[in-house]
C-alpha positions as a LaTeX table, in Angstrom:
\begin{tabular}{lrrr}
\hline
Residue & $x$ (\AA) & $y$ (\AA) & $z$ (\AA) \\
\hline
Met1 & 55.54 & 134.78 & 49.11 \\
Asn2 & 53.69 & 135.59 & 52.35 \\
Pro3 & 54.34 & 133.11 & 55.14 \\
Ala4 & 51.32 & 130.82 & 55.79 \\
Thr5 & 49.32 & 131.30 & 58.79 \\
Glu6 & 46.58 & 129.42 & 60.34 \\
Glu7 & 44.04 & 131.83 & 58.78 \\
Asp8 & 45.46 & 130.98 & 55.39 \\
Thr9 & 44.32 & 127.48 & 55.47 \\
Ala10 & 40.65 & 126.58 & 55.60 \\
Pro11 & 39.79 & 124.29 & 58.29 \\
Met12 & 38.54 & 120.74 & 56.87 \\
Asp13 & 35.15 & 120.92 & 58.53 \\
Ser14 & 34.35 & 124.22 & 56.88 \\
Ile15 & 34.55 & 122.66 & 53.52 \\
Ser16 & 31.58 & 120.66 & 54.11 \\
Glu17 & 29.48 & 123.61 & 54.17 \\
Tyr18 & 29.53 & 123.82 & 50.42 \\
Ser19 & 28.85 & 120.20 & 49.72 \\
Ser20 & 25.52 & 120.91 & 48.35 \\
Thr21 & 26.40 & 123.74 & 46.15 \\
Gly22 & 27.08 & 123.55 & 42.34 \\
Pro23 & 27.10 & 120.34 & 40.16 \\
Ser24 & 27.68 & 117.10 & 41.70 \\
Ala25 & 30.97 & 115.60 & 41.85 \\
Asp26 & 30.40 & 113.09 & 38.99 \\
Glu27 & 28.83 & 115.41 & 36.67 \\
Asp28 & 30.79 & 115.36 & 33.52 \\
Thr29 & 28.62 & 117.24 & 31.03 \\
Val30 & 29.40 & 120.83 & 30.04 \\
Thr31 & 27.37 & 122.99 & 27.89 \\
Ala32 & 28.18 & 126.26 & 25.97 \\
Glu33 & 26.23 & 128.05 & 28.48 \\
Asn34 & 28.03 & 126.88 & 31.72 \\
Trp35 & 31.33 & 127.47 & 30.00 \\
Thr36 & 30.28 & 130.91 & 29.12 \\
Asn37 & 29.01 & 131.77 & 32.56 \\
Leu38 & 31.56 & 129.59 & 34.62 \\
Tyr39 & 31.46 & 131.00 & 38.24 \\
Gln40 & 29.66 & 134.11 & 37.02 \\
Ser41 & 27.83 & 134.20 & 40.32 \\
Asp42 & 31.15 & 135.14 & 41.87 \\
Val43 & 31.15 & 138.38 & 39.91 \\
Asp44 & 30.07 & 141.57 & 41.98 \\
Thr45 & 30.89 & 145.30 & 41.83 \\
Ser46 & 33.54 & 145.04 & 44.43 \\
Leu47 & 35.40 & 142.23 & 42.65 \\
Ser48 & 35.70 & 140.46 & 46.00 \\
Ser49 & 36.58 & 136.80 & 46.02 \\
Pro50 & 34.44 & 134.12 & 47.21 \\
Pro51 & 35.28 & 132.51 & 50.78 \\
Leu52 & 38.45 & 130.58 & 50.61 \\
Asp53 & 36.87 & 127.33 & 51.95 \\
Glu54 & 34.35 & 127.56 & 49.09 \\
Leu55 & 37.15 & 127.86 & 46.49 \\
Ile56 & 38.92 & 124.83 & 48.27 \\
Phe57 & 35.87 & 122.79 & 48.01 \\
Arg58 & 35.24 & 123.46 & 44.38 \\
Asn59 & 38.71 & 122.28 & 43.53 \\
Val60 & 38.63 & 119.35 & 45.79 \\
Arg61 & 35.46 & 118.18 & 44.27 \\
Ile62 & 36.74 & 118.25 & 40.64 \\
Leu63 & 40.10 & 116.69 & 41.64 \\
Glu64 & 38.33 & 113.83 & 43.41 \\
Lys65 & 36.10 & 113.20 & 40.45 \\
His66 & 39.26 & 112.79 & 38.18 \\
Ile67 & 41.18 & 110.61 & 40.76 \\
Val68 & 38.22 & 108.19 & 40.99 \\
His69 & 38.20 & 107.97 & 37.22 \\
Val70 & 41.94 & 107.23 & 37.25 \\
Met71 & 41.23 & 104.50 & 40.09 \\
Glu72 & 38.61 & 102.86 & 37.97 \\
Arg73 & 40.52 & 102.70 & 34.83 \\
Arg74 & 43.77 & 101.39 & 36.70 \\
Asp75 & 41.78 & 98.67 & 38.55 \\
Ala76 & 40.27 & 97.45 & 35.10 \\
Glu77 & 43.58 & 97.50 & 33.51 \\
Ile78 & 45.32 & 95.74 & 36.20 \\
Ala79 & 42.74 & 92.93 & 36.15 \\
Ile80 & 43.25 & 92.63 & 32.49 \\
Glu81 & 47.00 & 92.48 & 32.78 \\
Val82 & 46.72 & 89.83 & 35.53 \\
Ala83 & 44.40 & 87.76 & 33.44 \\
Ile84 & 46.65 & 88.04 & 30.37 \\
Ala85 & 49.64 & 86.90 & 32.34 \\
Ser86 & 47.82 & 83.94 & 34.07 \\
Ser87 & 46.16 & 82.58 & 30.96 \\
Gly88 & 47.88 & 84.05 & 28.10 \\
Asn89 & 44.76 & 85.60 & 26.63 \\
Val90 & 41.46 & 87.12 & 27.60 \\
Ser91 & 38.32 & 86.05 & 25.80 \\
Leu92 & 36.02 & 88.82 & 24.43 \\
Ala93 & 33.34 & 87.98 & 27.15 \\
Asp94 & 35.89 & 87.76 & 29.93 \\
Gly95 & 37.51 & 91.11 & 28.87 \\
Gln96 & 34.11 & 92.67 & 28.71 \\
Thr97 & 33.28 & 91.52 & 32.23 \\
Ile98 & 36.64 & 92.74 & 33.65 \\
Ser99 & 36.47 & 96.29 & 31.97 \\
Asp100 & 32.96 & 96.69 & 33.08 \\
Gln101 & 33.71 & 96.15 & 36.87 \\
Gly102 & 33.60 & 99.21 & 38.80 \\
Gly103 & 33.81 & 101.49 & 35.69 \\
Gly104 & 31.50 & 104.33 & 36.20 \\
Thr105 & 29.28 & 102.62 & 38.59 \\
Gly106 & 30.18 & 104.40 & 41.75 \\
Ala107 & 31.68 & 101.36 & 43.15 \\
Ile108 & 35.15 & 102.83 & 43.53 \\
Gln109 & 35.65 & 105.83 & 45.75 \\
Ile110 & 38.67 & 107.40 & 47.41 \\
Thr111 & 38.83 & 106.60 & 51.20 \\
Ser112 & 38.19 & 109.13 & 53.86 \\
Ile113 & 42.05 & 109.44 & 54.72 \\
Gln114 & 42.75 & 109.99 & 51.06 \\
Lys115 & 39.86 & 112.49 & 50.91 \\
Asn116 & 41.40 & 114.41 & 54.05 \\
Glu117 & 44.83 & 114.36 & 52.39 \\
Leu118 & 43.40 & 115.87 & 49.26 \\
Glu119 & 41.61 & 118.67 & 51.19 \\
Leu120 & 44.88 & 119.26 & 53.08 \\
Tyr121 & 47.01 & 119.57 & 49.94 \\
Val122 & 44.56 & 121.97 & 48.17 \\
Ser123 & 44.49 & 124.00 & 51.33 \\
Thr124 & 48.24 & 124.09 & 51.65 \\
Ile125 & 48.57 & 125.03 & 48.00 \\
Ala126 & 46.06 & 127.81 & 48.59 \\
Ser127 & 48.17 & 129.06 & 51.41 \\
Lys128 & 51.29 & 129.15 & 49.04 \\
Tyr129 & 49.48 & 131.57 & 46.67 \\
Asp130 & 50.50 & 135.26 & 47.44 \\
Asp131 & 47.96 & 137.84 & 48.21 \\
Val132 & 48.26 & 139.59 & 44.78 \\
Leu133 & 45.33 & 140.90 & 42.84 \\
Tyr134 & 45.22 & 138.68 & 39.69 \\
His135 & 47.68 & 135.61 & 39.99 \\
Asn136 & 45.94 & 134.23 & 43.17 \\
Phe137 & 44.18 & 131.31 & 44.18 \\
Glu138 & 40.79 & 132.44 & 42.90 \\
His139 & 42.49 & 132.76 & 39.52 \\
Ala140 & 43.89 & 129.17 & 39.79 \\
Ser141 & 40.31 & 127.94 & 40.81 \\
His142 & 38.80 & 129.62 & 37.76 \\
Val143 & 41.59 & 128.03 & 35.42 \\
Leu144 & 40.84 & 124.71 & 37.14 \\
Gly145 & 37.12 & 124.90 & 36.51 \\
Ser146 & 37.66 & 125.96 & 32.94 \\
Ala147 & 40.01 & 123.18 & 32.21 \\
Asp148 & 37.47 & 120.74 & 33.74 \\
Ser149 & 34.87 & 122.18 & 31.37 \\
Leu150 & 37.24 & 121.54 & 28.37 \\
Ile151 & 37.81 & 118.00 & 29.39 \\
Ser152 & 34.11 & 117.39 & 29.73 \\
Ser153 & 33.72 & 118.78 & 26.21 \\
Leu154 & 36.06 & 116.20 & 24.85 \\
Gln155 & 33.74 & 113.49 & 26.19 \\
Gln156 & 30.61 & 115.23 & 24.89 \\
Lys157 & 28.34 & 112.53 & 22.83 \\
Pro158 & 27.59 & 113.71 & 19.46 \\
Lys159 & 24.28 & 115.20 & 18.52 \\
Arg160 & 22.85 & 113.24 & 15.75 \\
Ser161 & 20.66 & 114.74 & 13.12 \\
Asn162 & 17.04 & 113.38 & 13.39 \\
Glu163 & 16.14 & 112.91 & 9.89 \\
Arg164 & 13.36 & 110.33 & 10.24 \\
Gly165 & 11.34 & 112.20 & 12.81 \\
Ile166 & 12.16 & 110.02 & 15.75 \\
Ser167 & 11.46 & 111.60 & 19.11 \\
Ser168 & 14.56 & 112.55 & 20.97 \\
Thr169 & 13.56 & 110.09 & 23.76 \\
Asn170 & 12.90 & 107.21 & 21.28 \\
Ser171 & 16.03 & 108.18 & 19.33 \\
Ser172 & 18.10 & 107.97 & 22.50 \\
Arg173 & 16.69 & 104.56 & 23.42 \\
Leu174 & 17.28 & 103.19 & 19.78 \\
Ser175 & 20.97 & 104.59 & 19.76 \\
Lys176 & 21.58 & 102.71 & 23.06 \\
Ala177 & 19.88 & 99.58 & 21.82 \\
Val178 & 22.04 & 99.49 & 18.66 \\
Gly179 & 25.35 & 100.28 & 20.49 \\
Asp180 & 25.78 & 104.00 & 19.63 \\
Ser181 & 27.37 & 104.56 & 23.06 \\
Asp182 & 30.21 & 102.42 & 22.46 \\
Glu183 & 30.86 & 103.83 & 19.02 \\
Asp184 & 30.58 & 107.31 & 20.41 \\
Asp185 & 33.32 & 106.66 & 22.75 \\
Glu186 & 35.46 & 105.20 & 20.09 \\
Arg187 & 34.87 & 108.13 & 17.76 \\
Asn188 & 35.80 & 110.47 & 20.60 \\
His189 & 38.89 & 108.45 & 21.40 \\
Ile190 & 39.91 & 108.84 & 17.74 \\
Thr191 & 39.02 & 112.36 & 16.99 \\
Thr192 & 40.45 & 113.76 & 20.12 \\
Phe193 & 43.79 & 111.84 & 19.57 \\
Gly194 & 42.94 & 109.51 & 22.63 \\
Leu195 & 42.45 & 112.43 & 24.99 \\
Ser196 & 39.00 & 111.69 & 25.76 \\
Ser197 & 39.74 & 108.31 & 27.16 \\
Cys198 & 42.82 & 108.99 & 29.16 \\
Pro199 & 41.84 & 109.77 & 32.77 \\
Met200 & 45.48 & 110.44 & 33.81 \\
Thr201 & 45.77 & 113.28 & 31.37 \\
His202 & 42.60 & 114.60 & 32.79 \\
Leu203 & 43.75 & 114.59 & 36.37 \\
Ala204 & 47.12 & 116.01 & 35.21 \\
Leu205 & 45.64 & 118.79 & 33.41 \\
Val206 & 43.35 & 119.89 & 36.30 \\
Phe207 & 46.22 & 119.50 & 38.73 \\
Ser208 & 48.41 & 121.72 & 36.50 \\
Ala209 & 45.73 & 124.29 & 36.52 \\
Leu210 & 45.54 & 124.27 & 40.54 \\
Ile211 & 49.33 & 124.80 & 40.90 \\
His212 & 50.36 & 126.76 & 37.83 \\
Asp213 & 50.81 & 130.17 & 39.62 \\
Val214 & 51.77 & 128.89 & 43.08 \\
Glu215 & 54.22 & 131.74 & 44.70 \\
His216 & 53.53 & 134.08 & 41.88 \\
Gln217 & 54.60 & 137.62 & 42.99 \\
Gly218 & 52.46 & 139.65 & 40.85 \\
Val219 & 55.08 & 140.35 & 38.25 \\
Gly220 & 56.23 & 138.88 & 35.20 \\
Asn221 & 59.21 & 136.89 & 34.61 \\
Lys222 & 60.99 & 139.58 & 32.74 \\
Gln223 & 60.93 & 141.73 & 35.94 \\
Leu224 & 62.26 & 138.89 & 38.00 \\
Val225 & 65.12 & 138.39 & 35.34 \\
Asp226 & 65.71 & 142.16 & 35.39 \\
Glu227 & 66.01 & 142.24 & 39.18 \\
Gln228 & 68.23 & 139.22 & 39.06 \\
His229 & 65.94 & 137.43 & 41.54 \\
Pro230 & 67.35 & 134.40 & 43.07 \\
Leu231 & 64.61 & 132.40 & 41.42 \\
Ala232 & 65.74 & 133.74 & 38.01 \\
Thr233 & 69.28 & 132.40 & 38.71 \\
Lys234 & 67.96 & 129.26 & 39.82 \\
Tyr235 & 66.13 & 128.60 & 36.72 \\
Glu236 & 68.64 & 130.25 & 34.41 \\
Asn237 & 66.12 & 132.96 & 33.42 \\
Lys238 & 63.83 & 130.45 & 31.62 \\
Ser239 & 60.08 & 130.23 & 32.66 \\
Val240 & 61.03 & 131.29 & 36.11 \\
Ala241 & 57.68 & 131.46 & 37.93 \\
Glu242 & 56.26 & 128.47 & 36.06 \\
Asn243 & 59.34 & 126.25 & 37.06 \\
Asn244 & 59.08 & 127.32 & 40.61 \\
Ser245 & 55.27 & 126.59 & 40.90 \\
Ile246 & 56.07 & 123.09 & 39.60 \\
Asp247 & 58.78 & 122.41 & 42.06 \\
Val248 & 57.01 & 123.78 & 45.01 \\
Ala249 & 53.84 & 121.82 & 44.27 \\
Lys250 & 55.76 & 118.59 & 43.44 \\
Glu251 & 57.80 & 118.86 & 46.56 \\
Leu252 & 54.70 & 119.26 & 48.62 \\
Leu253 & 53.02 & 116.29 & 47.07 \\
Asn254 & 55.95 & 114.03 & 47.92 \\
Glu255 & 55.71 & 114.74 & 51.62 \\
Asp256 & 55.12 & 111.84 & 53.86 \\
Cys257 & 51.80 & 113.20 & 54.93 \\
Tyr258 & 50.34 & 112.78 & 51.29 \\
Ser259 & 51.24 & 109.16 & 50.89 \\
Asn260 & 47.63 & 108.09 & 50.91 \\
Leu261 & 46.76 & 110.67 & 48.32 \\
Arg262 & 49.71 & 109.53 & 46.09 \\
Glu263 & 48.46 & 106.12 & 46.33 \\
Ser264 & 45.11 & 107.09 & 44.99 \\
Met265 & 46.56 & 108.85 & 42.14 \\
Phe266 & 49.32 & 106.52 & 41.16 \\
Gly267 & 48.56 & 103.28 & 42.81 \\
Asp268 & 50.71 & 101.12 & 45.28 \\
Pro269 & 53.49 & 99.08 & 43.49 \\
Asn270 & 53.69 & 96.92 & 46.53 \\
Ser271 & 50.09 & 95.93 & 46.48 \\
Val272 & 49.74 & 95.00 & 42.66 \\
Pro273 & 51.24 & 91.89 & 40.88 \\
Met274 & 54.55 & 92.35 & 39.35 \\
Val275 & 53.17 & 92.36 & 35.86 \\
Ala276 & 51.23 & 95.54 & 36.63 \\
Arg277 & 53.90 & 97.62 & 38.37 \\
Tyr278 & 55.39 & 98.94 & 35.10 \\
Met279 & 51.98 & 100.22 & 34.12 \\
Leu280 & 51.89 & 102.18 & 37.42 \\
Glu281 & 55.26 & 103.65 & 36.66 \\
Lys282 & 54.30 & 104.80 & 33.22 \\
Asp283 & 51.27 & 106.26 & 34.50 \\
Gln284 & 53.28 & 108.43 & 37.14 \\
Glu285 & 55.67 & 109.31 & 34.45 \\
Leu286 & 52.84 & 110.57 & 32.17 \\
Phe287 & 51.19 & 112.59 & 35.06 \\
Tyr288 & 54.47 & 114.55 & 35.64 \\
Ser289 & 55.18 & 114.86 & 32.03 \\
Val290 & 51.91 & 116.40 & 31.32 \\
Ile291 & 52.20 & 118.85 & 34.30 \\
Leu292 & 55.81 & 119.95 & 33.03 \\
Gly293 & 54.65 & 120.58 & 29.49 \\
Thr294 & 51.40 & 122.34 & 30.29 \\
Ile295 & 52.54 & 124.61 & 33.00 \\
Gln296 & 55.55 & 125.59 & 31.12 \\
Ala297 & 53.10 & 126.32 & 28.22 \\
Thr298 & 51.35 & 129.05 & 30.27 \\
Asp299 & 54.57 & 131.20 & 30.14 \\
Ile300 & 53.07 & 133.20 & 27.12 \\
Cys301 & 55.38 & 136.09 & 27.51 \\
Ser302 & 58.25 & 133.99 & 26.54 \\
Lys303 & 58.66 & 134.40 & 22.73 \\
Asp304 & 60.97 & 131.31 & 22.69 \\
Arg305 & 58.37 & 129.24 & 24.47 \\
Leu306 & 55.65 & 130.42 & 22.18 \\
Asp307 & 57.77 & 129.63 & 19.09 \\
Arg308 & 58.32 & 126.21 & 20.38 \\
Asn309 & 54.76 & 125.59 & 20.99 \\
Lys310 & 53.79 & 127.03 & 17.55 \\
Ala311 & 56.32 & 124.78 & 15.92 \\
Lys312 & 55.10 & 121.74 & 17.91 \\
Trp313 & 51.59 & 122.60 & 16.73 \\
Ile314 & 52.65 & 122.89 & 13.11 \\
Glu315 & 54.64 & 119.65 & 13.16 \\
Ala316 & 51.80 & 117.76 & 14.95 \\
Phe317 & 48.91 & 118.93 & 12.68 \\
Glu318 & 49.70 & 121.17 & 9.77 \\
Asp319 & 52.61 & 119.06 & 8.45 \\
Ala320 & 50.99 & 115.78 & 9.24 \\
Asn321 & 47.91 & 116.83 & 7.26 \\
Ser322 & 49.80 & 118.02 & 4.27 \\
Ser323 & 49.62 & 116.27 & 0.92 \\
Ser324 & 53.29 & 115.14 & 1.14 \\
Pro325 & 53.49 & 111.41 & 0.71 \\
Ser326 & 56.20 & 111.32 & 3.39 \\
Arg327 & 53.48 & 112.57 & 5.91 \\
Gln328 & 50.70 & 110.12 & 5.19 \\
Leu329 & 49.76 & 107.67 & 7.88 \\
Asp330 & 51.08 & 104.17 & 7.19 \\
Cys331 & 47.87 & 102.65 & 8.13 \\
Tyr332 & 44.56 & 101.25 & 6.73 \\
Cys333 & 42.53 & 102.77 & 9.48 \\
Asp334 & 39.18 & 103.62 & 7.98 \\
Ser335 & 37.22 & 102.87 & 11.09 \\
Leu336 & 35.47 & 106.33 & 11.07 \\
Leu337 & 33.82 & 105.43 & 7.72 \\
Lys338 & 32.93 & 101.99 & 9.05 \\
Met339 & 31.35 & 103.07 & 12.24 \\
Gln340 & 28.10 & 104.14 & 10.80 \\
Asn341 & 27.46 & 100.44 & 9.52 \\
Arg342 & 28.87 & 98.83 & 12.76 \\
Arg343 & 25.51 & 98.08 & 14.54 \\
Ser344 & 24.68 & 95.28 & 17.02 \\
Ser345 & 28.25 & 93.96 & 16.74 \\
Ala346 & 30.31 & 92.21 & 19.35 \\
Pro347 & 31.86 & 94.37 & 22.06 \\
Ser348 & 34.68 & 96.36 & 20.57 \\
Arg349 & 38.29 & 95.71 & 21.34 \\
Leu350 & 38.62 & 99.19 & 22.44 \\
Lys351 & 36.35 & 98.51 & 25.50 \\
Val352 & 37.69 & 94.94 & 26.12 \\
Phe353 & 41.31 & 95.95 & 26.06 \\
Pro354 & 41.68 & 99.32 & 27.52 \\
Ala355 & 45.33 & 98.72 & 28.58 \\
Arg356 & 46.26 & 97.81 & 25.11 \\
Thr357 & 44.49 & 100.38 & 22.91 \\
Arg358 & 43.27 & 103.22 & 25.04 \\
Thr359 & 46.36 & 104.26 & 27.13 \\
Leu360 & 48.35 & 107.34 & 26.28 \\
Ser361 & 51.53 & 106.66 & 24.49 \\
Met362 & 54.85 & 108.30 & 25.70 \\
Thr363 & 56.18 & 108.51 & 22.13 \\
Cys364 & 57.30 & 112.10 & 21.92 \\
Gly365 & 59.26 & 111.83 & 18.70 \\
Thr366 & 58.52 & 112.94 & 15.12 \\
Glu367 & 57.65 & 109.59 & 13.71 \\
Ile368 & 54.60 & 109.17 & 11.58 \\
Pro369 & 51.57 & 107.87 & 13.70 \\
Lys370 & 51.17 & 104.18 & 13.24 \\
Cys371 & 47.97 & 102.09 & 13.75 \\
Asn372 & 49.33 & 99.68 & 16.19 \\
Ala373 & 46.00 & 98.31 & 16.67 \\
Cys374 & 46.05 & 96.96 & 13.03 \\
Leu375 & 49.05 & 94.74 & 13.99 \\
Leu376 & 47.16 & 93.36 & 16.88 \\
Tyr377 & 43.64 & 92.66 & 15.77 \\
Ala378 & 42.57 & 92.32 & 12.01 \\
Asp379 & 38.97 & 93.03 & 12.70 \\
Glu380 & 39.59 & 96.25 & 14.73 \\
Cys381 & 41.44 & 99.14 & 13.44 \\
Tyr382 & 41.86 & 102.22 & 15.53 \\
Leu383 & 44.49 & 104.78 & 15.40 \\
Gln384 & 46.50 & 104.77 & 18.74 \\
Leu385 & 47.21 & 108.06 & 20.22 \\
Asp386 & 50.28 & 110.01 & 18.94 \\
Phe387 & 51.73 & 111.80 & 21.99 \\
Leu388 & 53.08 & 114.74 & 19.89 \\
Arg389 & 49.47 & 115.74 & 18.93 \\
Ala390 & 47.92 & 115.02 & 22.12 \\
Ser391 & 50.45 & 116.97 & 24.14 \\
Ser392 & 50.00 & 119.82 & 21.81 \\
Val393 & 46.28 & 119.78 & 22.25 \\
Leu394 & 46.84 & 119.63 & 26.00 \\
Glu395 & 48.97 & 122.96 & 25.72 \\
Gln396 & 46.23 & 124.73 & 23.72 \\
Met397 & 43.69 & 123.47 & 26.56 \\
Ile398 & 45.69 & 124.87 & 29.41 \\
Gln399 & 46.55 & 128.14 & 27.65 \\
Ala400 & 42.80 & 128.41 & 26.95 \\
Ala401 & 41.74 & 127.85 & 30.51 \\
Asp402 & 44.48 & 130.26 & 31.72 \\
Val403 & 42.71 & 133.16 & 29.74 \\
Ala404 & 39.29 & 131.51 & 29.84 \\
His405 & 37.80 & 134.75 & 30.99 \\
Ser406 & 38.60 & 136.23 & 27.53 \\
Met407 & 36.45 & 133.62 & 26.01 \\
Gln408 & 33.52 & 133.74 & 28.45 \\
Ser409 & 30.87 & 136.20 & 29.33 \\
Trp410 & 31.47 & 139.95 & 29.43 \\
Pro411 & 31.08 & 140.25 & 33.14 \\
Ile412 & 33.61 & 137.71 & 33.70 \\
Phe413 & 36.00 & 139.23 & 31.31 \\
Met414 & 35.61 & 142.56 & 32.94 \\
Lys415 & 36.31 & 141.24 & 36.40 \\
Trp416 & 39.27 & 139.48 & 35.58 \\
Asn417 & 40.76 & 142.11 & 33.15 \\
Thr418 & 40.29 & 144.71 & 35.82 \\
Lys419 & 42.23 & 142.47 & 38.45 \\
Leu420 & 45.03 & 142.14 & 35.91 \\
Tyr421 & 45.18 & 145.94 & 35.34 \\
Asp422 & 44.99 & 146.53 & 39.13 \\
Glu423 & 47.93 & 144.02 & 39.68 \\
Leu424 & 50.18 & 145.64 & 37.09 \\
Trp425 & 49.48 & 148.93 & 38.58 \\
Ala426 & 50.26 & 147.80 & 41.96 \\
Ala427 & 53.60 & 146.44 & 40.63 \\
Lys428 & 54.26 & 149.83 & 38.98 \\
Leu429 & 53.72 & 151.61 & 42.41 \\
Ala430 & 55.96 & 149.17 & 44.08 \\
Gly431 & 58.65 & 150.08 & 41.50 \\
Arg432 & 58.54 & 146.52 & 39.87 \\
Gly433 & 56.96 & 147.07 & 36.61 \\
Pro434 & 56.09 & 149.68 & 33.94 \\
Asp435 & 52.99 & 152.09 & 33.69 \\
Val436 & 50.61 & 150.11 & 31.46 \\
Ser437 & 47.70 & 152.66 & 31.75 \\
Ala438 & 48.51 & 154.72 & 28.64 \\
Asn439 & 48.30 & 151.83 & 26.19 \\
Trp440 & 46.13 & 149.37 & 28.06 \\
Phe441 & 43.30 & 149.19 & 25.60 \\
Lys442 & 45.47 & 149.10 & 22.70 \\
Gly443 & 47.63 & 146.25 & 24.15 \\
Gln444 & 44.41 & 144.31 & 25.13 \\
Ile445 & 43.12 & 144.53 & 21.55 \\
Gly446 & 46.31 & 143.39 & 20.23 \\
Phe447 & 46.31 & 140.49 & 22.80 \\
Phe448 & 42.91 & 139.41 & 21.22 \\
Asp449 & 44.25 & 139.76 & 17.61 \\
Phe450 & 47.61 & 138.06 & 18.12 \\
Tyr451 & 46.97 & 135.51 & 20.96 \\
Ile452 & 43.32 & 134.96 & 21.94 \\
Thr453 & 41.78 & 134.68 & 18.52 \\
Pro454 & 44.49 & 132.31 & 17.09 \\
Leu455 & 44.26 & 130.17 & 20.16 \\
Ala456 & 40.51 & 129.95 & 19.79 \\
Lys457 & 40.97 & 128.89 & 16.19 \\
Arg458 & 43.40 & 126.05 & 17.16 \\
Leu459 & 40.94 & 124.85 & 19.74 \\
Gln460 & 38.40 & 124.56 & 16.94 \\
Gln461 & 40.86 & 122.25 & 15.03 \\
Cys462 & 41.32 & 119.84 & 18.08 \\
Gly463 & 39.39 & 116.67 & 17.46 \\
Pro464 & 37.35 & 117.47 & 14.33 \\
Pro465 & 34.10 & 115.62 & 14.39 \\
Pro466 & 33.09 & 113.19 & 11.60 \\
Ser467 & 30.77 & 114.63 & 8.94 \\
Gly468 & 27.31 & 114.51 & 9.74 \\
Leu469 & 27.56 & 114.87 & 13.49 \\
Ala470 & 27.38 & 118.10 & 15.46 \\
Tyr471 & 29.69 & 118.35 & 18.42 \\
Ser472 & 29.60 & 120.93 & 21.10 \\
Tyr473 & 33.32 & 120.71 & 21.39 \\
Pro474 & 34.95 & 123.09 & 21.86 \\
Pro475 & 32.74 & 125.71 & 23.74 \\
Pro476 & 32.11 & 128.74 & 21.76 \\
Ala477 & 35.39 & 130.26 & 22.47 \\
Leu478 & 35.96 & 131.93 & 19.12 \\
Pro479 & 32.72 & 133.97 & 18.86 \\
Leu480 & 33.06 & 134.93 & 22.60 \\
Ala481 & 36.57 & 136.13 & 22.21 \\
Cys482 & 35.63 & 138.03 & 19.11 \\
Ser483 & 32.73 & 139.67 & 20.93 \\
Ala484 & 34.76 & 140.52 & 23.93 \\
Arg485 & 37.29 & 142.10 & 21.46 \\
Leu486 & 34.66 & 144.16 & 19.73 \\
Leu487 & 33.39 & 145.46 & 22.98 \\
Ala488 & 36.67 & 146.39 & 24.35 \\
Leu489 & 37.45 & 148.25 & 21.01 \\
Ser490 & 34.11 & 150.07 & 21.27 \\
Ile491 & 34.65 & 151.23 & 24.77 \\
Ser492 & 38.35 & 152.07 & 24.38 \\
Ser493 & 37.90 & 155.45 & 22.92 \\
Phe494 & 36.12 & 157.12 & 25.90 \\
Ile495 & 36.99 & 155.06 & 28.88 \\
Ile496 & 40.46 & 155.66 & 30.57 \\
Pro497 & 41.38 & 153.23 & 33.37 \\
Ser498 & 41.73 & 154.69 & 36.81 \\
Pro499 & 44.94 & 154.24 & 38.63 \\
\hline
\end{tabular}
């Protein structure tokens, strides 16, 4: 790592120059088009990076959005916990009022001190990225933006078929009148294994993207192990760069100067009632659990790591979806079939009791998922999140974001593929890596066949939509990956990369 200098960290006042660029901070909608062309305006013939302060602003804006979502959910859940503790129960009307307070209304914002600490943290993280050609802060920014796009896709409302000739405007008004919005949220919650409605996992995912390559030296873990680098010794030759990034970022976040930022993310146990403190502890535990799992999942050069992730996916999805009686859900949850008939009903329990039914479970075992909501409420039956499935989906999401350029537009792919080649060539010239020029195209095509395409296919299995509805999740990763692969194949026979 190069030592940080004053020039490495953008001054806070310069970030405001970019406050009017790009989508607003509270814009959650992502389309296939802006996934495909994410930050394509950054692409130019010189492959130069955008100004550092612009990259910092982009990341701060996205992180701030997710922190605010966490604060909104936390305040609502604390209010419900207090109400339950004081009265023993919460009525449907009272619960609805509590859960609606501040939720998505813009009433909750981070303070100026918290915002300054967030900007300082992102700037300091930027200074800790080495000046390498691919695994640099711009790469982290692109991964963060791609991860945010995938999160927004999880929350996309379904596009309903208009069979009765109702105009799109009137159809939207009708859907709102009969409660489709609530049902869409519930459907998204179920079909994404709870991920669409868990703000803390969203924050953890984009935070992971920000820090996942901190202090990357431009060489792979194998090279560090072969060199007997001190980091390889420290981490026992396992996910060396990834574990170092986690430790560096976590140690930085725990410094005293970020106490207000931590409070915005995790709450202040000393300022909440005793009944809510356990919830804050579990939220922080969830945050670091997601960070550890997702960042280690980006070590795609480790066969052991890939094998474990694959086995986890099979156990979470393929085995669980088999016809074996021992793998069937012990649950009468048929809400997906009933949702079409649930119109103008009372507010759903999911919205009234977010702390009870829409919080990510930390159950990481191999038990069959149970519908705990069935045990609590006879009239509402929603499958509670199984962490094994959710964490496996999160791993696919961070892996897809990490190589998002392979699933986006051709100019974006060419920019980052060239940067990767240049970084590996620089490592070769420094005596820290092999010569990859001879088999570059063959290797890249194999990477598409054996990693990118299977990853894109797994993304398509994440949160399958109910029949009759057209979701835009995931973005068109598979067709774009296939197109990039075919283009790479077509030019590989007559283009030789220049040293």
